Short mmCIF file of C-alpha atoms and ligand atoms in Angstrom, two decimals:
data_model
loop_
_atom_site.label_atom_id
_atom_site.label_comp_id
_atom_site.label_asym_id
_atom_site.label_seq_id
_atom_site.Cartn_x
_atom_site.Cartn_y
_atom_site.Cartn_z
CA UNK A 439 0.00 0.00 0.00
CA UNK A 440 1.16 3.53 -0.76
CA UNK A 441 -0.01 6.54 1.17
CA UNK A 442 0.39 9.22 -1.50
CA UNK A 443 1.21 12.64 0.02
CA UNK A 444 -1.56 15.17 -0.54
CA UNK A 445 -1.33 18.92 -0.92
CA UNK A 446 -3.54 21.17 1.15
CA UNK A 447 -6.25 23.06 -0.73
CA UNK A 448 -7.17 26.57 0.38
CA UNK A 449 -10.44 26.98 2.24
CA UNK A 450 -13.55 28.80 1.00
CA UNK A 451 -13.52 32.58 0.64
CA UNK A 452 -17.17 33.31 -0.01
CA UNK A 453 -17.00 32.88 -3.78
CA UNK A 454 -19.59 30.48 -5.12
CA UNK A 455 -18.62 27.26 -6.83
CA UNK A 456 -20.06 26.56 -10.26
CA UNK A 457 -19.71 22.79 -9.91
CA UNK A 458 -22.99 20.90 -9.69
CA UNK A 459 -25.26 23.31 -11.54
CA UNK A 460 -27.04 21.60 -14.41
CA UNK A 461 -27.09 23.30 -17.79
CA UNK A 462 -30.24 25.33 -17.08
CA UNK A 463 -29.05 26.39 -13.66
CA UNK A 464 -25.66 27.40 -15.05
CA UNK A 465 -27.35 29.44 -17.78
CA UNK A 466 -29.58 31.14 -15.22
CA UNK A 467 -26.64 31.84 -12.92
CA UNK A 468 -24.61 33.40 -15.72
CA UNK A 469 -27.47 35.38 -17.17
CA UNK A 470 -27.83 36.99 -13.73
CA UNK A 471 -24.22 37.92 -14.28
CA UNK A 472 -24.96 39.43 -17.69
CA UNK A 473 -23.56 36.58 -19.80
CA UNK A 474 -25.38 35.05 -22.78
CA UNK A 475 -26.38 31.36 -22.91
CA UNK A 476 -23.52 30.43 -25.25
CA UNK A 477 -21.11 31.49 -22.49
CA UNK A 478 -22.68 28.83 -20.27
CA UNK A 479 -21.99 26.27 -23.00
CA UNK A 480 -18.36 27.36 -23.16
CA UNK A 481 -17.93 27.21 -19.42
CA UNK A 482 -19.58 23.78 -19.30
CA UNK A 483 -17.05 22.49 -21.81
CA UNK A 484 -14.16 23.87 -19.79
CA UNK A 485 -15.42 22.56 -16.47
CA UNK A 486 -16.64 19.10 -17.49
CA UNK A 487 -14.70 18.25 -20.64
CA UNK A 488 -11.37 19.90 -19.97
CA UNK A 489 -11.43 19.73 -16.18
CA UNK A 490 -10.44 23.37 -15.78
CA UNK A 491 -10.39 24.69 -12.22
CA UNK A 492 -9.03 28.10 -13.10
CA UNK A 493 -10.85 30.68 -15.21
CA UNK A 494 -7.58 32.04 -16.57
CA UNK A 495 -7.11 28.99 -18.83
CA UNK A 496 -10.52 29.44 -20.48
CA UNK A 497 -9.16 31.02 -23.62
CA UNK A 498 -12.47 31.00 -25.48
CA UNK A 499 -13.72 33.64 -23.04
CA UNK A 500 -12.54 37.23 -23.27
CA UNK A 501 -10.00 38.16 -20.62
CA UNK A 502 -12.21 40.69 -18.80
CA UNK A 503 -14.99 38.07 -18.59
CA UNK A 504 -12.56 35.58 -17.11
CA UNK A 505 -11.45 38.15 -14.58
CA UNK A 506 -15.00 39.01 -13.55
CA UNK A 507 -15.89 35.35 -13.22
CA UNK A 508 -12.87 34.69 -11.04
CA UNK A 509 -13.90 37.49 -8.70
CA UNK A 510 -17.35 36.00 -8.15
CA UNK A 511 -16.90 32.26 -8.61
CA UNK A 512 -14.63 29.30 -8.12
CA UNK A 513 -14.54 25.81 -9.55
CA UNK A 514 -13.83 24.22 -6.23
CA UNK A 515 -12.52 20.77 -5.51
CA UNK A 516 -12.82 19.16 -2.09
CA UNK A 517 -9.72 18.66 -0.03
CA UNK A 518 -8.09 15.27 -0.45
CA UNK A 519 -7.46 14.19 3.13
CA UNK A 520 -5.90 10.88 2.14
CA UNK A 521 -4.93 9.18 -1.08
CA UNK A 522 -4.20 5.47 -0.74
CA UNK A 523 -3.05 3.06 -3.40
CA UNK A 524 -3.37 -0.69 -2.94
CA UNK A 525 -0.84 -3.24 -4.11
CA UNK A 526 -3.49 -4.40 -6.61
CA UNK A 527 -3.83 -0.93 -8.15
CA UNK A 528 -7.08 -0.01 -6.42
CA UNK A 529 -7.00 3.56 -5.21
CA UNK A 530 -9.05 5.21 -2.51
CA UNK A 531 -9.51 8.90 -1.83
CA UNK A 532 -10.79 10.25 1.44
CA UNK A 533 -12.32 13.62 0.61
CA UNK A 534 -13.04 16.32 3.15
CA UNK A 535 -16.11 18.41 2.38
CA UNK A 536 -16.43 22.09 3.21
CA UNK A 537 -18.16 21.26 6.53
CA UNK A 538 -15.38 18.89 7.57
CA UNK A 539 -17.36 15.68 6.93
CA UNK A 540 -15.49 13.00 5.05
CA UNK A 541 -16.47 10.59 2.31
CA UNK A 542 -14.64 8.03 0.25
CA UNK A 543 -14.48 7.04 -3.36
CA UNK A 544 -12.60 4.11 -4.85
CA UNK A 545 -11.10 3.49 -8.28
CA UNK A 546 -10.89 -0.12 -9.41
CA UNK A 547 -8.80 -0.69 -12.54
CA UNK A 548 -9.50 -3.86 -14.50
CA UNK A 549 -8.28 -5.20 -17.84
CA UNK A 550 -11.23 -4.00 -19.89
CA UNK A 551 -12.49 -1.10 -17.78
CA UNK A 552 -11.88 1.22 -14.87
CA UNK A 553 -14.66 1.72 -12.38
CA UNK A 554 -15.11 4.56 -9.96
CA UNK A 555 -17.27 3.78 -6.94
CA UNK A 556 -18.81 6.92 -5.46
CA UNK A 557 -20.72 7.73 -2.28
CA UNK A 558 -24.14 9.39 -2.20
CA UNK A 559 -24.39 10.22 1.51
CA UNK A 560 -22.12 10.74 4.48
CA UNK A 561 -22.96 7.54 6.34
CA UNK A 562 -26.35 5.89 5.77
CA UNK A 563 -29.67 6.04 7.63
CA UNK A 564 -30.12 2.31 7.03
CA UNK A 565 -28.60 -0.41 9.13
CA UNK A 566 -27.91 -3.48 7.03
CA UNK A 567 -26.35 -5.74 9.61
CA UNK A 568 -23.28 -6.74 7.58
CA UNK A 569 -22.42 -3.19 6.47
CA UNK A 570 -20.04 -1.05 8.42
CA UNK A 571 -21.44 2.19 7.01
CA UNK A 572 -24.73 1.28 8.73
CA UNK A 573 -23.06 1.58 12.11
CA UNK A 574 -22.11 5.23 11.58
CA UNK A 575 -24.17 7.68 13.51
CA UNK A 576 -23.57 10.80 11.46
CA UNK A 577 -25.59 10.98 8.28
CA UNK A 578 -26.23 13.68 5.76
CA UNK A 579 -27.03 13.81 2.09
CA UNK A 580 -24.32 14.84 -0.32
CA UNK A 581 -25.07 17.69 -2.70
CA UNK A 582 -24.95 17.13 -6.45
CA UNK A 583 -21.62 19.00 -6.42
CA UNK A 584 -20.20 16.69 -3.76
CA UNK A 585 -21.23 13.61 -5.75
CA UNK A 586 -19.65 15.08 -8.89
CA UNK A 587 -16.56 16.18 -6.99
CA UNK A 588 -15.65 12.55 -6.47
CA UNK A 589 -15.44 11.96 -10.22
CA UNK A 590 -13.73 15.29 -10.93
CA UNK A 591 -11.12 14.67 -8.25
CA UNK A 592 -10.47 11.14 -9.49
CA UNK A 593 -10.02 12.42 -13.05
CA UNK A 594 -7.58 15.05 -11.73
CA UNK A 595 -5.60 12.43 -9.87
CA UNK A 596 -5.49 10.04 -12.82
CA UNK A 597 -4.72 12.86 -15.25
CA UNK A 598 -7.67 12.07 -17.47
CA UNK A 599 -8.68 15.46 -18.90
CA UNK A 600 -10.08 15.46 -21.47
CA UNK A 601 -11.07 11.80 -21.31
CA UNK A 602 -10.51 9.80 -24.51
CA UNK A 603 -13.62 8.21 -26.09
CA UNK A 604 -12.22 4.70 -25.57
CA UNK A 605 -9.84 3.00 -23.19
CA UNK A 606 -10.48 5.37 -20.31
CA UNK A 607 -9.05 4.86 -16.85
CA UNK A 608 -12.49 5.80 -15.54
CA UNK A 609 -14.91 4.23 -18.01
CA UNK A 610 -17.61 3.14 -15.57
CA UNK A 611 -19.29 4.63 -12.54
CA UNK A 612 -21.07 2.82 -9.74
CA UNK A 613 -23.12 4.45 -6.99
CA UNK A 614 -22.13 1.79 -4.49
CA UNK A 615 -20.09 3.68 -1.93
CA UNK A 616 -21.46 5.04 1.29
CA UNK A 617 -25.16 5.80 1.54
CA UNK A 618 -28.45 4.90 -0.09
CA UNK A 619 -28.61 6.79 -3.40
CA UNK A 620 -32.40 6.59 -3.70
CA UNK A 621 -32.76 8.39 -0.35
CA UNK A 622 -30.92 11.31 -1.96
CA UNK A 623 -32.57 11.10 -5.33
CA UNK A 624 -32.62 14.75 -6.40
CA UNK A 625 -28.91 15.35 -5.87
CA UNK A 626 -28.04 11.98 -7.37
CA UNK A 627 -30.22 12.69 -10.43
CA UNK A 628 -28.67 16.13 -10.99
CA UNK A 629 -25.16 14.71 -10.69
CA UNK A 630 -25.87 11.71 -12.92
CA UNK A 631 -27.42 13.89 -15.63
CA UNK A 632 -24.33 16.10 -15.62
CA UNK A 633 -22.11 13.01 -15.77
CA UNK A 634 -24.07 11.60 -18.74
CA UNK A 635 -23.91 14.84 -20.75
CA UNK A 636 -22.06 14.12 -23.99
CA UNK A 637 -20.15 17.41 -24.02
CA UNK A 638 -18.56 16.93 -20.66
CA UNK A 639 -17.87 13.94 -18.48
CA UNK A 640 -19.73 11.82 -21.04
CA UNK A 641 -20.16 8.54 -19.22
CA UNK A 642 -23.12 6.83 -20.84
CA UNK A 643 -26.04 5.47 -18.84
CA UNK A 644 -25.00 1.98 -19.92
CA UNK A 645 -21.82 2.43 -17.94
CA UNK A 646 -23.45 3.77 -14.79
CA UNK A 647 -24.93 1.50 -12.13
CA UNK A 648 -26.93 2.61 -9.14
CA UNK A 649 -27.13 0.22 -6.23
CA UNK A 650 -30.13 0.34 -3.91
CA UNK A 651 -31.08 -1.58 -0.82
CA UNK A 652 -34.65 -1.51 -2.16
CA UNK A 653 -36.26 1.92 -1.94
CA UNK A 654 -39.22 0.64 -3.92
CA UNK A 655 -41.13 3.93 -4.48
CA UNK A 656 -38.11 5.54 -6.19
CA UNK A 657 -37.06 2.70 -8.47
CA UNK A 658 -39.46 3.36 -11.35
CA UNK A 659 -38.55 7.04 -11.45
CA UNK A 660 -34.85 6.27 -11.40
CA UNK A 661 -35.23 3.97 -14.39
CA UNK A 662 -37.51 6.30 -16.35
CA UNK A 663 -35.58 9.53 -15.72
CA UNK A 664 -31.98 8.36 -15.59
CA UNK A 665 -32.08 5.02 -17.41
CA UNK A 666 -29.03 3.80 -15.52
CA UNK A 667 -28.35 0.15 -14.70
CA UNK A 668 -29.85 -0.99 -11.45
CA UNK A 669 -28.24 -3.16 -8.82
CA UNK A 670 -30.40 -4.40 -5.97
CA UNK A 671 -28.91 -5.46 -2.67
CA UNK A 672 -31.01 -8.54 -2.14
CA UNK A 673 -28.97 -10.71 0.25
CA UNK A 674 -31.90 -12.85 1.43
CA UNK A 675 -34.80 -14.71 -0.15
CA UNK A 676 -37.32 -14.70 2.68
CA UNK A 677 -38.88 -11.69 4.38
CA UNK A 678 -38.02 -13.17 7.73
CA UNK A 679 -34.28 -13.12 7.03
CA UNK A 680 -34.24 -9.98 4.91
CA UNK A 681 -36.11 -8.07 7.64
CA UNK A 682 -33.13 -8.82 9.84
CA UNK A 683 -30.26 -8.33 7.38
CA UNK A 684 -31.62 -5.43 5.33
CA UNK A 685 -34.08 -3.64 7.62
CA UNK A 686 -35.63 -1.52 4.86
CA UNK A 687 -37.36 -4.79 3.96
CA UNK A 688 -39.70 -4.19 6.90
CA UNK A 689 -41.01 -1.20 4.99
CA UNK A 690 -40.81 -2.57 1.43
CA UNK A 691 -41.00 -6.35 1.60
CA UNK A 692 -39.73 -8.79 -1.01
CA UNK A 693 -42.95 -9.07 -3.02
CA UNK A 694 -43.00 -5.30 -3.58
CA UNK A 695 -39.29 -5.19 -4.31
CA UNK A 696 -39.46 -7.97 -6.86
CA UNK A 697 -42.51 -6.41 -8.54
CA UNK A 698 -40.61 -3.11 -8.83
CA UNK A 699 -37.67 -4.97 -10.37
CA UNK A 700 -39.92 -6.70 -12.88
CA UNK A 701 -41.22 -3.36 -14.08
CA UNK A 702 -37.90 -1.50 -14.05
CA UNK A 703 -37.89 0.52 -17.29
CA UNK A 704 -35.74 -0.65 -20.18
CA UNK A 705 -35.05 -4.20 -19.00
CA UNK A 706 -34.22 -6.85 -21.54
CA UNK A 707 -31.70 -9.61 -21.94
CA UNK A 708 -28.96 -7.18 -22.82
CA UNK A 709 -29.85 -4.94 -19.90
CA UNK A 710 -30.29 -6.90 -16.74
CA UNK A 711 -30.72 -6.05 -13.11
CA UNK A 712 -27.78 -7.06 -10.98
CA UNK A 713 -28.81 -8.71 -7.73
CA UNK A 714 -26.14 -8.41 -5.10
CA UNK A 715 -25.94 -11.23 -2.62
CA UNK A 716 -23.45 -11.12 0.22
CA UNK A 717 -22.35 -14.58 1.29
CA UNK A 718 -22.76 -14.95 5.07
CA UNK A 719 -21.65 -18.20 6.63
CA UNK A 720 -24.56 -20.31 7.85
CA UNK A 721 -27.01 -17.44 7.38
CA UNK A 722 -28.05 -17.17 3.71
CA UNK A 723 -25.66 -19.50 1.88
CA UNK A 724 -27.29 -22.94 1.71
CA UNK A 725 -28.17 -24.79 -1.51
CA UNK A 726 -31.83 -24.35 -0.53
CA UNK A 727 -31.26 -20.58 -0.43
CA UNK A 728 -29.71 -20.73 -3.89
CA UNK A 729 -32.71 -22.63 -5.27
CA UNK A 730 -35.13 -20.22 -3.62
CA UNK A 731 -33.18 -17.33 -5.13
CA UNK A 732 -33.58 -18.79 -8.60
CA UNK A 733 -37.33 -19.23 -8.05
CA UNK A 734 -37.70 -15.70 -6.71
CA UNK A 735 -36.04 -14.11 -9.74
CA UNK A 736 -37.71 -16.26 -12.38
CA UNK A 737 -38.60 -14.19 -15.43
CA UNK A 738 -36.49 -11.15 -14.51
CA UNK A 739 -33.52 -10.43 -16.79
CA UNK A 740 -30.92 -10.71 -14.04
CA UNK A 741 -27.35 -11.38 -13.09
CA UNK A 742 -26.45 -12.37 -9.61
CA UNK A 743 -23.34 -10.95 -8.06
CA UNK A 744 -22.08 -13.08 -5.19
CA UNK A 745 -20.09 -10.90 -2.80
CA UNK A 746 -17.82 -12.54 -0.25
CA UNK A 747 -18.61 -10.84 3.06
CA UNK A 748 -15.90 -8.34 3.96
CA UNK A 749 -15.39 -8.53 7.68
CA UNK A 750 -14.91 -5.47 9.87
CA UNK A 751 -13.99 -5.33 13.56
CA UNK A 752 -16.73 -6.89 15.70
CA UNK A 753 -18.93 -7.72 12.71
CA UNK A 754 -21.55 -10.30 13.68
CA UNK A 755 -20.93 -12.52 10.61
CA UNK A 756 -18.29 -14.61 8.89
CA UNK A 757 -17.80 -15.09 5.18
CA UNK A 758 -18.98 -18.34 3.65
CA UNK A 759 -16.23 -20.78 2.69
CA UNK A 760 -15.03 -20.77 -0.93
CA UNK A 761 -16.58 -24.24 -1.41
CA UNK A 762 -19.97 -23.00 -0.19
CA UNK A 763 -19.79 -19.98 -2.48
CA UNK A 764 -18.89 -22.30 -5.36
CA UNK A 765 -21.82 -24.65 -4.71
CA UNK A 766 -24.19 -21.71 -4.41
CA UNK A 767 -22.86 -20.20 -7.63
CA UNK A 768 -23.14 -23.52 -9.48
CA UNK A 769 -26.84 -23.81 -8.63
CA UNK A 770 -27.52 -20.26 -9.77
CA UNK A 771 -25.48 -20.81 -12.94
CA UNK A 772 -27.24 -24.03 -13.77
CA UNK A 773 -30.50 -22.09 -13.74
CA UNK A 774 -29.11 -19.86 -16.47
CA UNK A 775 -27.97 -16.85 -14.48
CA UNK A 776 -24.49 -15.41 -14.69
CA UNK A 777 -23.23 -15.40 -11.13
CA UNK A 778 -19.75 -13.95 -10.92
CA UNK A 779 -18.13 -13.93 -7.51
CA UNK A 780 -16.91 -10.44 -6.81
CA UNK A 781 -13.20 -10.41 -6.11
CA UNK A 782 -12.39 -8.29 -3.09
CA UNK A 783 -10.14 -5.45 -4.20
CA UNK A 784 -7.96 -3.06 -2.27
CA UNK A 785 -8.16 -4.97 0.98
CA UNK A 786 -4.91 -3.48 2.25
CA UNK A 787 -6.46 0.00 2.02
CA UNK A 788 -9.90 -1.00 3.34
CA UNK A 789 -11.50 -0.24 -0.01
CA UNK A 790 -13.86 -3.22 -0.23
CA UNK A 791 -17.65 -3.09 -0.13
CA UNK A 792 -19.07 -2.05 3.19
CA UNK A 793 -15.68 -1.17 4.61
CA UNK A 794 -15.55 2.43 3.55
CA UNK A 795 -14.76 4.94 6.24
CA UNK A 796 -14.27 2.21 8.79
CA UNK A 797 -11.32 3.55 10.71
CA UNK A 798 -13.23 4.52 13.85
CA UNK A 799 -13.96 1.74 16.27
CA UNK A 800 -16.72 1.77 18.83
CA UNK A 801 -17.80 -0.67 21.47
CA UNK A 802 -20.45 -3.24 20.64
CA UNK A 803 -22.85 -1.56 23.04
CA UNK A 804 -22.53 1.78 21.25
CA UNK A 805 -22.98 0.15 17.85
CA UNK A 806 -26.09 -1.69 19.09
CA UNK A 807 -27.51 1.59 20.38
CA UNK A 808 -26.90 3.34 17.04
CA UNK A 809 -28.52 0.52 15.08
CA UNK A 810 -31.56 0.50 17.39
CA UNK A 811 -32.01 4.27 17.08
CA UNK A 812 -31.76 4.22 13.31
CA UNK A 813 -34.09 1.24 12.94
CA UNK A 814 -36.65 2.94 15.14
CA UNK A 815 -36.53 5.97 12.87
CA UNK A 816 -37.08 3.74 9.81
CA UNK A 817 -40.00 1.68 11.03
CA UNK A 818 -41.44 3.99 13.67
CA UNK A 819 -41.04 1.15 16.13
CA UNK A 820 -38.29 0.12 18.50
CA UNK A 821 -35.53 -1.69 16.59
CA UNK A 822 -34.89 -5.35 17.10
N1 SAH B 1327 -26.75 1.58 -0.10
C1 SAH B 1327 -26.65 0.96 -1.36
C2 SAH B 1327 -25.31 1.14 -2.03
C3 SAH B 1327 -24.08 1.02 -1.18
S1 SAH B 1327 -23.67 -0.55 -0.52
C4 SAH B 1327 -26.99 -0.50 -1.24
O1 SAH B 1327 -27.12 -0.99 -0.13
O2 SAH B 1327 -27.17 -1.12 -2.27
C5 SAH B 1327 -22.92 -1.43 -1.89
C6 SAH B 1327 -23.00 -2.95 -1.77
O3 SAH B 1327 -22.07 -3.45 -0.79
C7 SAH B 1327 -24.36 -3.43 -1.33
O4 SAH B 1327 -24.79 -4.54 -2.07
C8 SAH B 1327 -24.09 -3.82 0.10
O5 SAH B 1327 -25.07 -4.69 0.55
C9 SAH B 1327 -22.72 -4.42 0.01
N2 SAH B 1327 -22.02 -4.54 1.31
C10 SAH B 1327 -22.15 -3.75 2.38
N3 SAH B 1327 -21.35 -4.18 3.39
C11 SAH B 1327 -20.71 -5.27 2.94
C12 SAH B 1327 -19.74 -6.16 3.50
N4 SAH B 1327 -19.27 -5.98 4.73
N5 SAH B 1327 -19.29 -7.17 2.74
C13 SAH B 1327 -19.74 -7.33 1.48
N6 SAH B 1327 -20.64 -6.52 0.88
C14 SAH B 1327 -21.14 -5.51 1.61
FE1 SF4 B 1328 -26.74 1.66 3.80
FE2 SF4 B 1328 -26.22 0.12 1.64
FE3 SF4 B 1328 -24.82 -0.16 3.94
FE4 SF4 B 1328 -27.36 -0.93 3.82
S1 SF4 B 1328 -25.65 -1.80 2.65
S2 SF4 B 1328 -26.41 0.24 5.49
S3 SF4 B 1328 -28.25 0.61 2.50
S4 SF4 B 1328 -24.84 1.63 2.63
#
């Protein structure tokens, strides 16, 4: 692992940042400043295609305009608090937001692609029992700018401005970091639309995947408005078990979740829903579970992603053995579903699923208290 030294970035000085405004908002902002709509187009190109952070390089704008803009605005990046590189090439950035809260994003290079995993919230209001993020008390939504910042900062660090059409270091984006993206839909939607814009970051919807624990009422809208790939954190095939592992199931049980998956817009055999299934020893990993999973998903264009459980200190689960994962995967495969086992990446920098921002350690009693409080807020009843 390499801990790459990071430079300090200056703090805010009252100037407003232009990052995170969609095209209409940017136009409106600039027209209030006396600039015509085509200026907004030029700025957009500089900010999102060229990665400019300094108005002085924007040579398509007249010098006095650049000067005026620089007096009123900035194109701010968050501070990189830590920059860690794993022996396997995975890289993790800990970003400090203007209010001091921290989030993480992870870059995972592979042979045929490079995926950036971004966060949508600081922490998460949900309390999936195998997820370390769920044990964090502090939660807030990220703004569209803060979601975008993760991609902009990663492109800075990887030197990918402007990004080539093919063979990019960051070719794919997954909303699978900290937080539940469908609980922060508006900011996520604004950020994703900016990211999909062809004259800019230009990552197509086919290369973006949003992972949800099952916020059923938002799924249809997400598919219709954004058209991104959907991943669903399933993890259990009965309500009894899923109520316990993924507590949002108490609100939106399996039948509703599966119905929402069936009607997710744009599904076909080339565009499938990914069902994520974390392998927990002796909990959800039997051959009977695998067969029930196949029955549950019948008729849905699906792939099943088996995720070896990533342990964290005091976690109440163990990972299933490789043989158990293999047997489970074979059953799912035999039923015609692709069921890749996700390889843990960046373990030496704690970059794996559910491990993000896991440096702080609390006693079991404190964790239990946090989970109970958050569950009570979700269901309106005391947590179990
Ligand atoms: N909140 C969203 C997205 C972030 S979690 C969601 O739950 O889908 C991304 C994925 O990592 C989810 O499938 C989640 O269930 C899984 N995950 C969380 N903690 C994990 C752990 N300790 N080991 C393996 N996978 C985990
Ligand atoms: Fe939140 Fe997803 Fe973790 Fe569940 S798995 S607690 S929804 S981040």
